[in-house]
PDB file of C-alpha atoms in Angstrom:
ATOM      1  CA  MET A   1     -69.123  -8.322-287.817  1.00 44.00           C
ATOM      2  CA  ARG A   2     -65.334  -8.670-287.508  1.00 44.00           C
ATOM      3  CA  TYR A   3     -63.298  -7.501-284.839  1.00 40.00           C
ATOM      4  CA  HIS A   4     -59.649  -6.194-285.406  1.00 43.00           C
ATOM      5  CA  ILE A   5     -56.998  -8.206-282.780  1.00 42.00           C
ATOM      6  CA  PRO A   6     -54.302  -5.833-282.441  1.00 42.00           C
ATOM      7  CA  ARG A   7     -50.641  -6.843-283.622  1.00 45.00           C
ATOM      8  CA  PRO A   8     -47.530  -6.454-281.460  1.00 41.00           C
ATOM      9  CA  SER A   9     -44.952  -4.689-282.359  1.00 37.00           C
ATOM     10  CA  ARG A  10     -41.730  -6.381-284.100  1.00 38.00           C
ATOM     11  CA  PHE A  11     -39.716  -5.555-280.540  1.00 35.00           C
ATOM     12  CA  PHE A  12     -42.734  -6.081-278.165  1.00 35.00           C
ATOM     13  CA  PHE A  13     -44.384  -9.629-277.599  1.00 36.00           C
ATOM     14  CA  PRO A  14     -47.783  -9.642-275.094  1.00 36.00           C
ATOM     15  CA  VAL A  15     -46.970 -12.491-272.317  1.00 35.00           C
ATOM     16  CA  PHE A  16     -50.585 -13.850-270.976  1.00 34.00           C
ATOM     17  CA  ILE A  17     -53.359 -12.602-272.207  1.00 33.00           C
ATOM     18  CA  ARG A  18     -56.962 -13.652-272.475  1.00 34.00           C
ATOM     19  CA  TYR A  19     -59.959 -12.635-274.241  1.00 33.00           C
ATOM     20  CA  ARG A  20     -63.068 -10.902-273.006  1.00 34.00           C
ATOM     21  CA  TRP A  21     -66.083 -10.532-274.782  1.00 32.00           C
ATOM     22  CA  THR A  22     -68.340  -7.391-274.459  1.00 31.00           C
ATOM     23  CA  ARG A  23     -70.699  -6.039-277.142  1.00 32.00           C
ATOM     24  CA  LYS A  24     -68.896  -3.415-278.866  1.00 31.00           C
ATOM     25  CA  THR A  25     -65.194  -4.158-278.425  1.00 29.00           C
ATOM     26  CA  LEU A  26     -62.884  -7.175-277.946  1.00 30.00           C
ATOM     27  CA  PHE A  27     -59.796  -6.444-275.374  1.00 29.00           C
ATOM     28  CA  PHE A  28     -56.998  -8.254-273.779  1.00 29.00           C
ATOM     29  CA  VAL A  29     -56.714  -8.762-269.935  1.00 27.00           C
ATOM     30  CA  PRO A  30     -53.545 -10.020-268.722  1.00 28.00           C
ATOM     31  CA  THR A  31     -53.967 -13.561-266.962  1.00 28.00           C
ATOM     32  CA  LEU A  32     -52.133 -16.043-265.487  1.00 28.00           C
ATOM     33  CA  ASP A  33     -52.638 -19.539-264.874  1.00 30.00           C
ATOM     34  CA  LEU A  34     -50.546 -22.185-263.356  1.00 27.00           C
ATOM     35  CA  ARG A  35     -52.191 -25.227-264.033  1.00 30.00           C
ATOM     36  CA  ASP A  36     -51.693 -24.395-267.703  1.00 33.00           C
ATOM     37  CA  THR A  37     -47.626 -23.750-267.705  1.00 33.00           C
ATOM     38  CA  GLU A  38     -47.224 -26.945-270.011  1.00 35.00           C
ATOM     39  CA  CYS A  39     -49.786 -27.128-272.442  1.00 39.00           C
ATOM     40  CA  VAL A  40     -48.788 -27.986-275.452  1.00 49.00           C
ATOM     41  CA  GLY A  41     -45.237 -28.340-275.384  1.00 50.00           C
ATOM     42  CA  GLY A  42     -44.628 -26.057-272.399  1.00 48.00           C
ATOM     43  CA  HIS A  43     -46.517 -22.820-272.885  1.00 41.00           C
ATOM     44  CA  TRP A  44     -48.840 -21.015-270.913  1.00 37.00           C
ATOM     45  CA  ARG A  45     -52.494 -21.636-272.064  1.00 38.00           C
ATOM     46  CA  LEU A  46     -54.670 -19.177-273.437  1.00 36.00           C
ATOM     47  CA  VAL A  47     -58.451 -18.855-271.668  1.00 33.00           C
ATOM     48  CA  GLU A  48     -59.996 -17.751-274.590  1.00 34.00           C
ATOM     49  CA  LEU A  49     -64.162 -16.585-274.260  1.00 30.00           C
ATOM     50  CA  LYS A  50     -66.806 -17.225-277.206  1.00 31.00           C
ATOM     51  CA  MET A  51     -64.179 -16.763-279.750  1.00 34.00           C
ATOM     52  CA  GLY A  52     -65.606 -19.432-282.056  1.00 35.00           C
ATOM     53  CA  LYS A  53     -63.623 -22.096-284.042  1.00 46.00           C
ATOM     54  CA  SER A  54     -60.247 -22.254-285.261  1.00 52.00           C
ATOM     55  CA  GLN A  55     -59.278 -20.369-288.782  1.00 59.00           C
ATOM     56  CA  ASP A  56     -57.410 -21.312-291.759  1.00 74.00           C
ATOM     57  CA  VAL A  57     -55.033 -18.604-292.169  1.00 86.00           C
ATOM     58  CA  GLN A  58     -51.660 -18.184-294.369  1.00 92.00           C
ATOM     59  CA  VAL A  59     -48.715 -19.116-291.982  1.00 95.00           C
ATOM     60  CA  SER A  60     -45.255 -18.936-293.636  1.00 96.00           C
ATOM     61  CA  PHE A  61     -42.096 -20.767-291.985  1.00 97.00           C
ATOM     62  CA  ASP A  62     -38.443 -20.283-291.954  1.00 96.00           C
ATOM     63  CA  THR A  63     -35.629 -22.206-290.157  1.00 96.00           C
ATOM     64  CA  VAL A  64     -33.939 -20.948-287.195  1.00 97.00           C
ATOM     65  CA  ARG A  65     -30.389 -20.113-288.050  1.00 96.00           C
ATOM     66  CA  GLU A  66     -27.722 -17.937-286.016  1.00 96.00           C
ATOM     67  CA  LYS A  67     -28.978 -14.631-287.747  1.00 95.00           C
ATOM     68  CA  ASN A  68     -32.762 -14.926-287.007  1.00 96.00           C
ATOM     69  CA  LEU A  69     -32.004 -16.879-283.636  1.00 97.00           C
ATOM     70  CA  MET A  70     -32.817 -13.786-281.287  1.00 96.00           C
ATOM     71  CA  GLN A  71     -36.610 -13.642-282.873  1.00 95.00           C
ATOM     72  CA  LEU A  72     -36.719 -17.494-281.009  1.00 97.00           C
ATOM     73  CA  LYS A  73     -35.298 -16.203-278.022  1.00 96.00           C
ATOM     74  CA  LYS A  74     -37.640 -13.479-278.031  1.00 95.00           C
ATOM     75  CA  LEU A  75     -40.877 -15.824-278.616  1.00 95.00           C
ATOM     76  CA  ASN A  76     -39.481 -17.846-275.711  1.00 95.00           C
ATOM     77  CA  LEU A  77     -39.346 -14.985-273.106  1.00 94.00           C
ATOM     78  CA  SER A  78     -42.973 -14.534-273.933  1.00 94.00           C
ATOM     79  CA  ILE A  79     -44.720 -17.664-274.038  1.00 92.00           C
ATOM     80  CA  PHE A  80     -42.844 -20.158-271.580  1.00 88.00           C
ATOM     81  CA  PRO A  81     -42.415 -19.707-267.788  1.00 82.00           C
ATOM     82  CA  VAL A  82     -38.726 -20.634-267.656  1.00 84.00           C
ATOM     83  CA  THR A  83     -35.490 -19.308-269.000  1.00 88.00           C
ATOM     84  CA  TYR A  84     -33.698 -21.504-271.466  1.00 93.00           C
ATOM     85  CA  GLN A  85     -29.890 -22.109-271.520  1.00 94.00           C
ATOM     86  CA  ASP A  86     -27.348 -21.923-273.974  1.00 96.00           C
ATOM     87  CA  LYS A  87     -27.549 -25.553-274.751  1.00 96.00           C
ATOM     88  CA  PHE A  88     -31.421 -25.288-275.608  1.00 97.00           C
ATOM     89  CA  TYR A  89     -30.538 -22.860-278.660  1.00 97.00           C
ATOM     90  CA  THR A  90     -27.325 -24.899-279.514  1.00 97.00           C
ATOM     91  CA  ASP A  91     -29.906 -28.296-279.824  1.00 97.00           C
ATOM     92  CA  ALA A  92     -32.260 -26.332-281.437  1.00 97.00           C
ATOM     93  CA  LEU A  93     -29.480 -24.832-283.898  1.00 97.00           C
ATOM     94  CA  SER A  94     -28.213 -27.943-284.622  1.00 96.00           C
ATOM     95  CA  SER A  95     -31.917 -29.854-285.388  1.00 96.00           C
ATOM     96  CA  GLY A  96     -31.804 -27.895-288.742  1.00 94.00           C
ATOM     97  CA  ASP A  97     -35.124 -27.790-290.340  1.00 94.00           C
ATOM     98  CA  PHE A  98     -36.825 -29.184-287.610  1.00 97.00           C
ATOM     99  CA  THR A  99     -37.097 -25.706-285.504  1.00 98.00           C
ATOM    100  CA  LYS A 100     -38.828 -23.441-287.298  1.00 97.00           C
ATOM    101  CA  LEU A 101     -40.547 -20.093-286.580  1.00 98.00           C
ATOM    102  CA  ALA A 102     -44.048 -19.334-287.789  1.00 97.00           C
ATOM    103  CA  TYR A 103     -45.037 -15.813-289.540  1.00 97.00           C
ATOM    104  CA  TYR A 104     -48.606 -14.571-289.608  1.00 96.00           C
ATOM    105  CA  ALA A 105     -49.003 -11.221-291.588  1.00 92.00           C
ATOM    106  CA  ASP A 106     -45.198 -10.787-291.696  1.00 91.00           C
ATOM    107  CA  LEU A 107     -44.837 -10.932-287.786  1.00 95.00           C
ATOM    108  CA  CYS A 108     -43.164 -13.627-286.123  1.00 96.00           C
ATOM    109  CA  VAL A 109     -45.714 -15.484-283.802  1.00 96.00           C
ATOM    110  CA  GLY A 110     -44.796 -18.847-283.146  1.00 97.00           C
ATOM    111  CA  SER A 111     -41.922 -21.677-283.058  1.00 97.00           C
ATOM    112  CA  ILE A 112     -41.106 -25.112-282.782  1.00 98.00           C
ATOM    113  CA  ALA A 113     -37.936 -26.255-281.219  1.00 98.00           C
ATOM    114  CA  CYS A 114     -36.710 -29.649-281.669  1.00 98.00           C
ATOM    115  CA  ARG A 115     -33.555 -31.553-280.528  1.00 97.00           C
ATOM    116  CA  LEU A 116     -32.452 -34.849-282.644  1.00 96.00           C
ATOM    117  CA  GLU A 117     -31.204 -37.846-280.593  1.00 95.00           C
ATOM    118  CA  LYS A 118     -29.714 -41.164-280.965  1.00 89.00           C
ATOM    119  CA  LYS A 119     -32.482 -43.953-280.516  1.00 80.00           C
ATOM    120  CA  GLU A 120     -31.285 -46.193-277.646  1.00 77.00           C
ATOM    121  CA  GLY A 121     -29.929 -49.492-278.384  1.00 70.00           C
ATOM    122  CA  GLY A 122     -28.949 -48.327-281.819  1.00 68.00           C
ATOM    123  CA  GLY A 123     -32.455 -47.992-283.326  1.00 68.00           C
ATOM    124  CA  GLY A 124     -31.876 -45.248-285.432  1.00 81.00           C
ATOM    125  CA  VAL A 125     -32.579 -41.608-285.095  1.00 92.00           C
ATOM    126  CA  ARG A 126     -35.584 -39.729-283.188  1.00 94.00           C
ATOM    127  CA  LEU A 127     -36.550 -36.271-282.725  1.00 97.00           C
ATOM    128  CA  TYR A 128     -37.813 -34.399-279.344  1.00 98.00           C
ATOM    129  CA  ILE A 129     -39.900 -31.715-279.493  1.00 98.00           C
ATOM    130  CA  MET A 130     -38.490 -29.234-276.644  1.00 97.00           C
ATOM    131  CA  THR A 131     -41.313 -26.476-277.109  1.00 96.00           C
ATOM    132  CA  LEU A 132     -43.775 -25.522-279.235  1.00 96.00           C
ATOM    133  CA  GLY A 133     -45.857 -22.165-278.689  1.00 95.00           C
ATOM    134  CA  VAL A 134     -47.908 -19.800-280.199  1.00 96.00           C
ATOM    135  CA  LEU A 135     -48.191 -15.893-278.976  1.00 96.00           C
ATOM    136  CA  ALA A 136     -51.431 -15.643-277.127  1.00 94.00           C
ATOM    137  CA  PRO A 137     -53.296 -12.991-279.274  1.00 94.00           C
ATOM    138  CA  TYR A 138     -52.620 -15.811-282.238  1.00 95.00           C
ATOM    139  CA  ARG A 139     -53.522 -18.920-280.538  1.00 92.00           C
ATOM    140  CA  ARG A 140     -56.968 -20.867-281.609  1.00 91.00           C
ATOM    141  CA  MET A 141     -55.928 -19.935-285.593  1.00 94.00           C
ATOM    142  CA  GLY A 142     -54.603 -23.170-286.244  1.00 94.00           C
ATOM    143  CA  ILE A 143     -50.860 -22.230-286.082  1.00 96.00           C
ATOM    144  CA  GLY A 144     -49.548 -24.653-283.608  1.00 96.00           C
ATOM    145  CA  SER A 145     -50.864 -27.305-285.777  1.00 96.00           C
ATOM    146  CA  LYS A 146     -49.773 -26.241-288.665  1.00 96.00           C
ATOM    147  CA  LEU A 147     -46.147 -26.282-286.730  1.00 97.00           C
ATOM    148  CA  LEU A 148     -46.237 -29.762-285.774  1.00 97.00           C
ATOM    149  CA  ARG A 149     -47.864 -30.909-289.259  1.00 96.00           C
ATOM    150  CA  LYS A 150     -44.793 -29.466-290.838  1.00 96.00           C
ATOM    151  CA  THR A 151     -42.209 -30.913-288.592  1.00 97.00           C
ATOM    152  CA  LEU A 152     -43.686 -34.534-288.937  1.00 96.00           C
ATOM    153  CA  GLU A 153     -43.795 -33.673-292.444  1.00 94.00           C
ATOM    154  CA  GLN A 154     -40.376 -33.218-292.367  1.00 93.00           C
ATOM    155  CA  CYS A 155     -39.567 -36.569-291.202  1.00 93.00           C
ATOM    156  CA  GLU A 156     -41.461 -37.993-293.523  1.00 86.00           C
ATOM    157  CA  GLN A 157     -39.237 -36.988-295.851  1.00 88.00           C
ATOM    158  CA  GLN A 158     -36.042 -37.723-294.304  1.00 85.00           C
ATOM    159  CA  THR A 159     -34.516 -40.379-296.163  1.00 80.00           C
ATOM    160  CA  GLU A 160     -30.697 -40.087-294.920  1.00 81.00           C
ATOM    161  CA  SER A 161     -30.655 -40.878-291.419  1.00 83.00           C
ATOM    162  CA  PRO A 162     -34.601 -41.651-290.604  1.00 89.00           C
ATOM    163  CA  ILE A 163     -36.643 -40.476-287.874  1.00 92.00           C
ATOM    164  CA  MET A 164     -38.050 -43.312-286.366  1.00 91.00           C
ATOM    165  CA  GLU A 165     -39.662 -41.405-283.257  1.00 94.00           C
ATOM    166  CA  VAL A 166     -40.857 -38.114-282.436  1.00 97.00           C
ATOM    167  CA  TYR A 167     -41.764 -37.938-278.273  1.00 98.00           C
ATOM    168  CA  LEU A 168     -42.114 -34.714-275.837  1.00 98.00           C
ATOM    169  CA  HIS A 169     -42.992 -34.555-272.120  1.00 97.00           C
ATOM    170  CA  VAL A 170     -46.389 -33.201-271.134  1.00 95.00           C
ATOM    171  CA  GLN A 171     -47.463 -32.404-267.476  1.00 94.00           C
ATOM    172  CA  THR A 172     -50.027 -35.013-266.366  1.00 96.00           C
ATOM    173  CA  ASN A 173     -52.934 -32.587-265.729  1.00 95.00           C
ATOM    174  CA  ASN A 174     -52.358 -31.005-269.244  1.00 93.00           C
ATOM    175  CA  ASP A 175     -55.536 -32.559-270.896  1.00 95.00           C
ATOM    176  CA  ALA A 176     -55.306 -30.058-273.517  1.00 93.00           C
ATOM    177  CA  ALA A 177     -52.047 -30.486-274.823  1.00 94.00           C
ATOM    178  CA  ILE A 178     -52.780 -34.485-274.466  1.00 96.00           C
ATOM    179  CA  GLU A 179     -55.638 -33.864-276.802  1.00 96.00           C
ATOM    180  CA  PHE A 180     -53.727 -31.570-279.058  1.00 96.00           C
ATOM    181  CA  TYR A 181     -50.801 -34.292-279.715  1.00 97.00           C
ATOM    182  CA  LYS A 182     -53.279 -37.551-279.762  1.00 97.00           C
ATOM    183  CA  LYS A 183     -54.920 -36.076-282.721  1.00 96.00           C
ATOM    184  CA  PHE A 184     -51.499 -36.506-284.514  1.00 97.00           C
ATOM    185  CA  ASN A 185     -51.369 -39.847-283.654  1.00 96.00           C
ATOM    186  CA  PHE A 186     -49.345 -39.393-280.411  1.00 98.00           C
ATOM    187  CA  GLU A 187     -49.551 -42.380-277.451  1.00 98.00           C
ATOM    188  CA  ILE A 188     -48.720 -41.934-273.743  1.00 98.00           C
ATOM    189  CA  THR A 189     -46.088 -44.085-273.497  1.00 97.00           C
ATOM    190  CA  GLU A 190     -44.914 -43.788-269.966  1.00 97.00           C
ATOM    191  CA  GLU A 191     -45.284 -42.041-266.880  1.00 98.00           C
ATOM    192  CA  ILE A 192     -42.317 -40.260-265.136  1.00 97.00           C
ATOM    193  CA  LYS A 193     -42.642 -39.309-261.313  1.00 97.00           C
ATOM    194  CA  ASN A 194     -41.675 -35.764-259.719  1.00 96.00           C
ATOM    195  CA  TYR A 195     -40.231 -34.829-263.344  1.00 95.00           C
ATOM    196  CA  TYR A 196     -41.003 -31.038-262.749  1.00 90.00           C
ATOM    197  CA  LYS A 197     -39.064 -29.193-259.797  1.00 88.00           C
ATOM    198  CA  HIS A 198     -41.457 -26.290-259.679  1.00 84.00           C
ATOM    199  CA  LEU A 199     -44.672 -27.207-261.047  1.00 85.00           C
ATOM    200  CA  GLU A 200     -47.786 -29.038-259.174  1.00 90.00           C
ATOM    201  CA  PRO A 201     -48.292 -31.948-259.783  1.00 92.00           C
ATOM    202  CA  PRO A 202     -44.368 -32.928-260.657  1.00 94.00           C
ATOM    203  CA  ASP A 203     -45.311 -35.677-262.945  1.00 97.00           C
ATOM    204  CA  CYS A 204     -45.108 -35.942-266.713  1.00 96.00           C
ATOM    205  CA  PHE A 205     -46.339 -38.027-269.406  1.00 98.00           C
ATOM    206  CA  VAL A 206     -44.156 -39.296-272.354  1.00 98.00           C
ATOM    207  CA  LEU A 207     -46.037 -39.039-275.572  1.00 98.00           C
ATOM    208  CA  SER A 208     -44.816 -40.433-278.469  1.00 97.00           C
ATOM    209  CA  LYS A 209     -45.129 -41.313-282.312  1.00 97.00           C
ATOM    210  CA  THR A 210     -43.328 -43.778-283.636  1.00 92.00           C
ATOM    211  CA  LEU A 211     -42.524 -43.355-287.312  1.00 89.00           C
ATOM    212  CA  VAL A 212     -41.932 -47.310-288.780  1.00 65.00           C
ATOM    213  CA  SER A 213     -40.503 -46.004-291.721  1.00 54.00           C
ATOM    214  CA  PRO A 214     -40.702 -42.466-293.367  1.00 43.00           C
ATOM    215  CA  SER A 215     -42.475 -43.223-296.809  1.00 45.00           C
ATOM    216  CA  LYS A 216     -45.171 -45.123-294.296  1.00 47.00           C
ATOM    217  CA  THR A 217     -45.540 -41.793-292.182  1.00 44.00           C
ATOM    218  CA  LYS A 218     -49.061 -40.413-292.051  1.00 50.00           C
ATOM    219  CA  VAL A 219     -49.580 -36.780-291.190  1.00 53.00           C
ATOM    220  CA  PRO A 220     -53.411 -35.915-290.589  1.00 55.00           C
ATOM    221  CA  GLN A 221     -54.622 -33.230-292.637  1.00 55.00           C
TER     222      GLN A 221
END
């Protein structure tokens, strides 16, 4: 038996949602868990009960530009527990194709926002993942994995000013996010004490994926 998950309208995004199973229906209950505020690049983790395995769904992508920047802002307001300043969006726009929106059934349901940086010591360019998030009803469908995989594939295709490294920060107790990125061959390269001002624990790990060269980059299938 298949159960229909209601879709949010184009102008409203549910924020904190978990699934609860009953014999007759599947319904949503708002929830908030501060322990999960950094799950998968900084978003609230979805608590899911008896929902089964991830689905292989059809997802399309669109690069964030001025004309659709508001979509990214709406997603961030719905998914993340912080308000991002103008510099965040300036960096996101400057990254070009590395900041994307994900669409499922013609609805904007997720995004990845990145920042291009010069690697210290003149070692080329590196990519910083600022956020990676999916609206709660659409998690556990592989959309976050598709966003990250698409980004890594673009790193592989970058021939001019090749990307030498991709990295991000993850709260030290966020096992789910750490496990997620390790599946894509990210490694813990550093621990930073007191990185977060309003989270407990305040420490973070730096997760990094070194790309020897664009032609040798391997992206998990």
